[in-house]
CSV table of C-alpha atoms in Angstrom, one decimal:
chain,number,residue,atom,x,y,z
A,6,MET,CA,0.0,0.0,0.0
A,7,SER,CA,3.0,2.2,-0.3
A,8,GLY,CA,2.1,5.6,-1.8
A,9,LYS,CA,-1.6,5.1,-1.4
A,10,VAL,CA,-4.0,7.4,0.5
A,11,ALA,CA,-6.4,5.8,3.0
A,12,PHE,CA,-9.3,7.3,4.9
A,13,VAL,CA,-10.3,5.4,8.1
A,14,THR,CA,-13.4,6.2,10.1
A,15,GLY,CA,-13.5,5.3,13.8
A,16,GLY,CA,-9.7,5.5,13.4
A,17,ALA,CA,-8.8,6.6,16.9
A,18,SER,CA,-9.2,3.3,18.7
A,19,GLY,CA,-9.8,-0.4,18.4
A,20,ILE,CA,-9.8,-1.9,14.9
A,21,GLY,CA,-9.6,1.5,13.3
A,22,ALA,CA,-6.5,2.5,15.1
A,23,ALA,CA,-4.9,-0.9,14.3
A,24,LEU,CA,-5.8,-0.5,10.6
A,25,ALA,CA,-4.4,3.0,10.5
A,26,THR,CA,-1.1,1.8,12.2
A,27,LYS,CA,-0.6,-1.1,9.8
A,28,LEU,CA,-1.4,1.1,6.8
A,29,VAL,CA,1.2,3.6,7.8
A,30,ASP,CA,3.7,0.7,8.4
A,31,GLY,CA,3.0,-0.3,4.8
A,32,GLY,CA,3.8,3.2,3.5
A,33,ALA,CA,0.3,4.6,3.1
A,34,GLU,CA,-0.7,8.2,3.9
A,35,VAL,CA,-3.6,7.8,6.4
A,36,TRP,CA,-6.4,10.1,7.4
A,37,ILE,CA,-7.6,9.1,10.9
A,38,ALA,CA,-11.2,10.3,11.1
A,39,ASP,CA,-13.0,10.1,14.4
A,40,ARG,CA,-15.6,11.9,16.5
A,41,GLN,CA,-13.0,11.9,19.3
A,42,ILE,CA,-10.4,14.3,17.8
A,43,GLY,CA,-8.1,14.2,20.8
A,44,PRO,CA,-7.2,10.5,20.6
A,45,ALA,CA,-7.1,10.7,16.8
A,46,GLN,CA,-4.5,13.5,17.1
A,47,ASP,CA,-2.5,11.5,19.7
A,48,LEU,CA,-2.4,8.5,17.3
A,49,ALA,CA,-1.4,10.7,14.3
A,50,GLN,CA,1.4,12.2,16.3
A,51,ARG,CA,2.8,8.8,17.4
A,52,LEU,CA,2.6,7.5,13.8
A,53,ASN,CA,4.3,10.6,12.4
A,54,ARG,CA,7.4,10.0,14.5
A,55,GLY,CA,8.6,7.6,11.9
A,56,GLY,CA,8.5,10.4,9.2
A,57,THR,CA,5.3,9.1,7.6
A,58,LYS,CA,2.1,11.0,6.9
A,59,ALA,CA,-0.8,10.6,9.3
A,60,HIS,CA,-3.5,13.2,9.6
A,61,ALA,CA,-6.2,13.5,12.3
A,62,ILE,CA,-9.5,14.9,11.3
A,63,GLU,CA,-12.7,15.3,13.3
A,64,LEU,CA,-15.7,13.4,11.8
A,65,ASP,CA,-19.2,12.5,13.0
A,66,VAL,CA,-20.2,9.8,10.5
A,67,ARG,CA,-23.9,10.4,11.4
A,68,SER,CA,-23.7,13.7,9.6
A,69,TYR,CA,-23.3,13.7,5.8
A,70,PRO,CA,-22.1,17.3,5.6
A,71,SER,CA,-19.5,16.4,8.2
A,72,PHE,CA,-18.4,13.5,6.0
A,73,GLU,CA,-18.3,15.7,2.9
A,74,ARG,CA,-16.2,18.3,4.6
A,75,ALA,CA,-13.7,15.8,5.9
A,76,VAL,CA,-13.4,14.0,2.6
A,77,ALA,CA,-12.9,17.4,0.8
A,78,GLU,CA,-10.1,18.3,3.1
A,79,ALA,CA,-8.4,14.9,2.6
A,80,VAL,CA,-8.6,15.2,-1.2
A,81,GLY,CA,-7.6,18.8,-1.1
A,82,GLN,CA,-4.4,17.9,0.7
A,83,SER,CA,-3.6,14.4,-0.5
A,84,GLY,CA,-5.1,14.6,-4.0
A,85,ARG,CA,-7.0,11.4,-3.9
A,86,ILE,CA,-8.4,8.6,-1.8
A,87,ASP,CA,-7.4,5.1,-2.7
A,88,TYR,CA,-8.9,3.3,0.3
A,89,LEU,CA,-12.0,4.1,2.3
A,90,PHE,CA,-12.3,2.1,5.5
A,91,ASN,CA,-15.9,2.6,6.8
A,92,ASN,CA,-15.1,1.3,10.2
A,93,ALA,CA,-16.9,3.4,12.8
A,94,GLY,CA,-19.4,1.5,14.9
A,95,ILE,CA,-21.2,1.3,18.2
A,96,LEU,CA,-23.0,-1.4,20.2
A,97,VAL,CA,-26.0,-1.1,22.5
A,98,ASP,CA,-25.8,-4.4,24.3
A,99,ARG,CA,-29.3,-4.9,25.6
A,100,GLU,CA,-32.2,-7.0,24.6
A,101,VAL,CA,-35.1,-5.4,22.7
A,102,ASP,CA,-37.4,-5.6,25.7
A,103,SER,CA,-35.3,-2.9,27.3
A,104,TYR,CA,-34.6,-0.7,24.2
A,105,THR,CA,-35.8,2.8,23.6
A,106,LEU,CA,-36.4,4.2,20.2
A,107,ASP,CA,-33.2,6.3,20.7
A,108,ASP,CA,-31.2,3.0,21.1
A,109,TRP,CA,-32.3,1.9,17.7
A,110,ASN,CA,-31.6,5.3,16.1
A,111,ASP,CA,-28.2,5.6,17.7
A,112,VAL,CA,-27.0,2.2,16.3
A,113,PHE,CA,-28.6,2.7,12.9
A,114,ASP,CA,-27.2,6.3,12.5
A,115,VAL,CA,-23.6,5.2,13.2
A,116,ASN,CA,-23.4,1.6,11.9
A,117,LEU,CA,-25.6,1.9,8.8
A,118,ARG,CA,-26.0,5.5,7.8
A,119,GLY,CA,-22.4,6.2,8.6
A,120,VAL,CA,-21.4,3.6,6.0
A,121,VAL,CA,-23.9,5.0,3.5
A,122,HIS,CA,-22.5,8.5,4.1
A,123,GLY,CA,-19.0,7.3,3.5
A,124,ILE,CA,-20.0,5.6,0.2
A,125,GLN,CA,-21.9,8.7,-1.0
A,126,ALA,CA,-18.9,11.0,-0.2
A,127,VAL,CA,-16.1,8.9,-1.5
A,128,TYR,CA,-17.5,6.6,-4.2
A,129,PRO,CA,-17.9,9.4,-6.8
A,130,ILE,CA,-14.2,10.4,-6.2
A,131,MET,CA,-13.1,6.8,-6.8
A,132,ILE,CA,-15.3,6.6,-10.0
A,133,GLY,CA,-13.5,9.8,-11.2
A,134,GLN,CA,-10.1,8.2,-10.5
A,135,HIS,CA,-11.2,4.9,-12.1
A,136,SER,CA,-9.7,3.2,-9.1
A,137,GLY,CA,-10.2,2.7,-5.4
A,138,HIS,CA,-11.2,0.2,-2.7
A,139,ILE,CA,-14.1,0.6,-0.3
A,140,VAL,CA,-13.8,-1.6,2.8
A,141,ASN,CA,-16.9,-1.7,5.0
A,142,THR,CA,-16.6,-3.1,8.6
A,143,ALA,CA,-19.6,-5.4,9.4
A,144,SER,CA,-19.3,-8.4,11.7
A,145,ILE,CA,-19.8,-12.1,11.9
A,146,ALA,CA,-23.2,-11.0,13.3
A,147,GLY,CA,-23.9,-9.8,9.7
A,148,LEU,CA,-23.5,-13.3,8.4
A,149,ALA,CA,-24.8,-15.6,11.0
A,150,THR,CA,-27.4,-15.8,13.8
A,151,GLY,CA,-25.8,-15.1,17.2
A,152,ALA,CA,-26.3,-13.6,20.6
A,153,ALA,CA,-25.4,-10.1,19.4
A,154,PRO,CA,-28.1,-7.4,20.0
A,155,ALA,CA,-30.9,-7.1,17.4
A,156,SER,CA,-30.0,-3.5,16.4
A,157,TYR,CA,-26.4,-4.3,15.9
A,158,THR,CA,-27.2,-7.5,14.0
A,159,ALA,CA,-29.6,-5.6,11.8
A,160,THR,CA,-27.1,-3.0,10.8
A,161,LYS,CA,-24.3,-5.5,10.2
A,162,HIS,CA,-26.5,-7.7,7.9
A,163,ALA,CA,-27.4,-4.5,6.0
A,164,VAL,CA,-23.7,-3.6,5.6
A,165,VAL,CA,-22.9,-7.0,4.2
A,166,GLY,CA,-25.8,-6.7,1.7
A,167,ILE,CA,-24.7,-3.2,0.7
A,168,SER,CA,-21.1,-4.3,0.2
A,169,LYS,CA,-22.0,-7.4,-1.9
A,170,SER,CA,-24.3,-5.4,-4.2
A,171,LEU,CA,-21.9,-2.4,-4.5
A,172,ARG,CA,-19.0,-4.8,-5.3
A,173,ILE,CA,-20.9,-6.0,-8.4
A,174,GLU,CA,-21.9,-2.5,-9.5
A,175,ALA,CA,-18.5,-0.9,-8.9
A,176,GLU,CA,-16.5,-3.3,-11.0
A,177,ARG,CA,-17.2,-1.4,-14.2
A,178,HIS,CA,-15.7,1.7,-12.6
A,179,GLY,CA,-12.5,0.0,-11.6
A,180,VAL,CA,-13.5,0.2,-7.9
A,181,GLN,CA,-13.3,-2.7,-5.5
A,182,VAL,CA,-15.5,-3.3,-2.5
A,183,SER,CA,-14.8,-5.7,0.5
A,184,VAL,CA,-16.6,-6.3,3.8
A,185,LEU,CA,-14.8,-7.1,7.0
A,186,CYS,CA,-16.6,-9.5,9.3
A,187,PRO,CA,-14.7,-9.7,12.5
A,188,GLY,CA,-15.5,-12.3,15.1
A,189,MET,CA,-15.0,-11.2,18.7
A,190,VAL,CA,-12.0,-8.8,18.7
A,191,SER,CA,-10.6,-7.2,21.8
A,192,THR,CA,-11.7,-3.6,21.2
A,193,PRO,CA,-12.9,-0.8,23.6
A,194,MET,CA,-16.5,-1.2,22.2
A,195,VAL,CA,-16.5,-4.9,23.2
A,196,LEU,CA,-14.8,-4.5,26.5
A,197,THR,CA,-16.8,-1.5,27.8
A,198,GLU,CA,-20.2,-2.4,26.5
A,199,ARG,CA,-20.5,-6.2,26.3
A,200,HIS,CA,-18.6,-7.0,29.5
A,201,ARG,CA,-19.1,-4.0,31.7
A,202,GLY,CA,-18.8,-5.0,35.4
A,203,MET,CA,-18.2,-8.7,34.7
A,204,ALA,CA,-15.5,-10.6,36.5
A,205,PRO,CA,-12.7,-12.0,34.2
A,206,GLY,CA,-13.8,-15.2,32.6
A,207,PRO,CA,-13.4,-17.4,29.5
A,208,ILE,CA,-14.4,-14.6,27.1
A,209,GLU,CA,-12.0,-12.1,28.6
A,210,ARG,CA,-9.2,-14.7,28.4
A,211,PHE,CA,-10.1,-15.4,24.8
A,212,LEU,CA,-10.0,-11.7,24.0
A,213,GLU,CA,-6.5,-11.5,25.2
A,214,THR,CA,-5.6,-13.7,22.2
A,215,SER,CA,-7.7,-11.7,19.7
A,216,LYS,CA,-6.0,-8.4,19.5
A,217,PRO,CA,-6.9,-5.7,16.9
A,218,GLU,CA,-3.3,-5.5,15.7
A,219,ARG,CA,-3.3,-9.1,14.6
A,220,PHE,CA,-6.8,-8.7,13.0
A,221,ALA,CA,-5.6,-5.6,11.1
A,222,GLU,CA,-2.5,-7.3,9.7
A,223,ARG,CA,-4.5,-10.3,8.4
A,224,ALA,CA,-7.4,-8.1,7.2
A,225,LEU,CA,-5.1,-5.9,5.1
A,226,LEU,CA,-3.6,-8.9,3.4
A,227,ALA,CA,-7.1,-10.0,2.4
A,228,VAL,CA,-7.9,-6.5,1.2
A,229,LEU,CA,-4.8,-6.5,-1.0
A,230,ARG,CA,-5.9,-9.9,-2.4
A,231,GLY,CA,-9.3,-8.3,-3.2
A,232,ASP,CA,-11.3,-10.7,-1.1
A,233,ALA,CA,-15.0,-9.9,-1.1
A,234,ILE,CA,-16.0,-11.2,2.4
A,235,ILE,CA,-13.3,-11.2,5.0
A,236,VAL,CA,-14.0,-13.3,8.2
A,237,LEU,CA,-11.3,-13.1,10.9
A,238,PRO,CA,-10.2,-14.8,13.0
A,239,THR,CA,-10.8,-17.5,10.4
A,240,TRP,CA,-12.3,-20.1,12.8
A,241,TRP,CA,-15.4,-17.8,13.1
A,242,LYS,CA,-16.3,-19.0,9.5
A,243,ALA,CA,-17.7,-22.1,11.2
A,244,PHE,CA,-20.7,-20.0,12.4
A,245,TRP,CA,-21.2,-18.6,8.8
A,246,TYR,CA,-21.0,-22.1,7.3
A,247,LEU,CA,-23.4,-23.4,9.9
A,248,GLU,CA,-25.9,-20.6,9.1
A,249,ARG,CA,-25.7,-21.6,5.4
A,250,PHE,CA,-25.9,-25.3,6.0
A,251,SER,CA,-28.7,-25.2,8.6
A,252,PRO,CA,-30.4,-22.0,9.6
A,253,VAL,CA,-32.5,-23.9,12.2
A,254,LEU,CA,-29.4,-25.4,13.8
A,255,SER,CA,-27.7,-22.0,13.7
A,256,MET,CA,-30.6,-20.5,15.7
A,257,LEU,CA,-30.3,-23.3,18.3
A,258,VAL,CA,-26.6,-22.6,18.8
A,259,ALA,CA,-27.4,-18.8,19.0
A,260,LYS,CA,-30.1,-19.6,21.7
A,261,ALA,CA,-27.6,-21.5,23.7
A,262,MET,CA,-25.1,-18.6,23.4
A,263,LEU,CA,-27.8,-16.1,24.6
A,264,LYS,CA,-28.6,-18.3,27.6
A,265,GLN,CA,-24.9,-18.3,28.6
A,266,LYS,CA,-24.7,-14.6,28.1
A,267,ARG,CA,-27.7,-14.0,30.4
A,268,ARG,CA,-26.2,-16.3,33.1
A,269,MET,CA,-23.0,-14.2,32.9
A,270,GLN,CA,-24.9,-11.0,33.2
A,271,SER,CA,-26.9,-12.3,36.1
A,272,THR,CA,-23.8,-13.4,37.9
A,273,ALA,CA,-22.2,-10.0,37.4
A,274,ALA,CA,-25.3,-8.1,38.6
């Protein structure tokens, strides 16, 4: 990716920060776009110590005008955008019986409309360049039934669908589209929302072996290959294959996972 320009949303932490770091390591110029401009600036400063180009830019993906302004600034300074990583995402980890309408809207605005805003802002630029690669972050929850919250699951299924359709459309413009479908990766979103207040257990110990840095390294290799659907760590594909083989059995497994999750939450309460 040497000499390429990448724009990463949600780039200040978690998977986004790991992607930005690996992109810089590979010689790319990176725009770290995040609603939290302070951490984005801190990361850009650390990455620039190696003499590379990393820029921090404030972006609220829920606002299309905000996305347009950020993209215009990036193109104005860097001249182009070769990679768009639509990575920003949130999780409201409650069951629907305790949701408010605001919960639904918050998740839809960031996880789905944020991706749409990125596509609308950057895709025309890539069409004009006759090149580019859009990488949307979904989740294994976008491919298989699981214990993930309904709002999160809905948006991630939508992101997978958008990515697959756009990949077919964009080919004639010389633009590639991929969708990242992480399994459980040790990110601030997972640790603070999913496991708030829980004592260390098997999931926490598993997360120690599933770091964003490792995920980003393997994900970028798959992006360079042009893979359409990227599931990492790879063993999470078992859930995707099970969903395709037997949706009924997949739902039974998801039911068992939800029961275990409820027990853990009850123990922590």
